[in-house]
Amino acid sequence: MEITIIIGFSPETPAEIEVFCAKFEKIVIASGHQTVVFNLAKMHIKPCSGCWSCWVKTPGLCGTHDDAELILKRYLHSDLVLFFTNLPAGFISSSTKKIIDKLIPHYHPYIFIKEGEMDHLPRYDRYPDLASIFIQPENADELDLQISDDYMRRVASQFHSNYKFTSINPKTAEEVYHEITNS
Amino acid sequence: MKLLILNGSPRAMGSNSTLLMQHFCEGAKFAVPAFDFEMCYLSKHTHFDEYLEKYDKAENVLWIFPLYVHAMPSIVKDFMEILYTAKPQNKPPHAFIVQSGFTEAAQSRFLEPYLTRFPGKLGCKSNGLLIKGGIEGIQIMPKFATKSLFRNFNNLGQIYAKNDKLDEKLCAKLRKPEHLNSRILLIMRIMAFLKMNNFYWNIQLKKNNAFHLRDSQPYL
């Protein structure tokens, strides 16, 4: 299995999160899988400019050439993409939202009806499963967690992916790996 | 009243959000000539410190932005986080206008609960939320097709200037349809049968000499 982890913390990635991901990488590799970790804080990625080049000028390709291209390519070759985010101000981070916005080239501008609602047609034949890890303080607002969880599930639906799980404040990297193997 | 408009469209001055606010502010000025507003473009990240200073002096705040992947564009969330961290002393009420290309308002339902809670996180009150679908393409539509929309935004501005809040009745009217009803679905089926359902996008693809590339899969 190819697992991609996208670390998107705002305003920056705490050192312990990087350590957590390094441990996770070791577990995944030792179990015979492959993994790539993208730490958005260390990448040069501009927000989506809404230019729609990816839909009407260079279909499938983002008009802004930045490090998001590395993720766009890897995304399609993954079996599972794991969004690792904090919830600043009670919702997924701006950093994570930025990369979600930048995934739009993977879908058509064309609309079809899915379960009675409009949706964008897929550009590719297959997409990875999605999952999330949320990090929140212990006194986190339950409704914030619910809103972000509902949102990520909707993203998966629009992105023609299966949503596997949301892990909240996992204590160990092993815990996340078990979630993956059990989901 | 000093209104701070936080325009979260990445397309900034050339955006549909700006066009809608022009009609809104025209209405507000018409109803209350002393109505005072300032527009801040959140696509200008380097101006955020200046926007925070403006926020401190605002009597009301109105956010407007397009729906991006069922939520706010990342630049909007970025400024929300900065406001939340800055803990401003000023506590102006916040209103939101979310516009989207999708026809049905229900597409914004995953964002709506967050927007109703966000002002409270800053210790502020909420003074309205408008979800408006079917906005994409309004800049190229003939005048008759946008007349009603712009008149409604003008009215919304007039009432806002008088009452300091988005009018609930008008917001309820503007957000329709909540879901795709049988009439809309029938129109969509007819358009698909006539091969006109992708008309808007195909025209732009052809204009850019990219129609033949429309099914490209460049990342395989």
mmCIF file of C-alpha atoms in Angstrom, chain B residues 9 14 21 25 29-30 58 72 86-87 100-101 116-117 125-126 140-141 145-146 156 160 167 173 189 196 199-200 210:
data_model
loop_
_atom_site.group_PDB
_atom_site.id
_atom_site.type_symbol
_atom_site.label_atom_id
_atom_site.label_comp_id
_atom_site.label_asym_id
_atom_site.label_seq_id
_atom_site.Cartn_x
_atom_site.Cartn_y
_atom_site.Cartn_z
ATOM 1 C CA SER B 9 -12.338 35.927 -3.351
ATOM 2 C CA GLY B 14 -12.332 41.144 -10.840
ATOM 3 C CA MET B 21 -20.776 43.970 -3.261
ATOM 4 C CA CYS B 25 -23.029 49.081 -1.432
ATOM 5 C CA LYS B 29 -25.489 54.357 -0.011
ATOM 6 C CA PHE B 30 -28.860 55.030 -1.584
ATOM 7 C CA ALA B 58 -14.971 48.680 12.346
ATOM 8 C CA MET B 72 -14.159 28.977 2.538
ATOM 9 C CA ALA B 86 -4.930 38.346 17.710
ATOM 10 C CA LYS B 87 -7.937 38.440 20.117
ATOM 11 C CA SER B 100 -21.117 29.504 -5.227
ATOM 12 C CA GLY B 101 -21.253 28.172 -8.746
ATOM 13 C CA THR B 116 -22.683 30.517 12.640
ATOM 14 C CA ARG B 117 -20.156 29.722 15.390
ATOM 15 C CA LYS B 125 -22.446 38.532 17.533
ATOM 16 C CA SER B 126 -23.650 37.293 14.188
ATOM 17 C CA ILE B 140 -20.863 37.205 -18.991
ATOM 18 C CA MET B 141 -24.630 36.815 -18.699
ATOM 19 C CA ALA B 145 -30.450 37.471 -16.717
ATOM 20 C CA THR B 146 -28.793 39.240 -13.783
ATOM 21 C CA LEU B 156 -30.101 43.726 0.698
ATOM 22 C CA TYR B 160 -28.471 46.385 5.863
ATOM 23 C CA ASP B 167 -32.487 40.775 6.111
ATOM 24 C CA LYS B 173 -35.588 34.135 -0.765
ATOM 25 C CA ARG B 189 -31.684 16.561 -18.545
ATOM 26 C CA MET B 196 -25.607 21.970 -24.076
ATOM 27 C CA PHE B 199 -21.691 24.830 -23.004
ATOM 28 C CA TYR B 200 -20.187 27.377 -20.595
ATOM 29 C CA ALA B 210 -7.655 23.762 -25.183
#
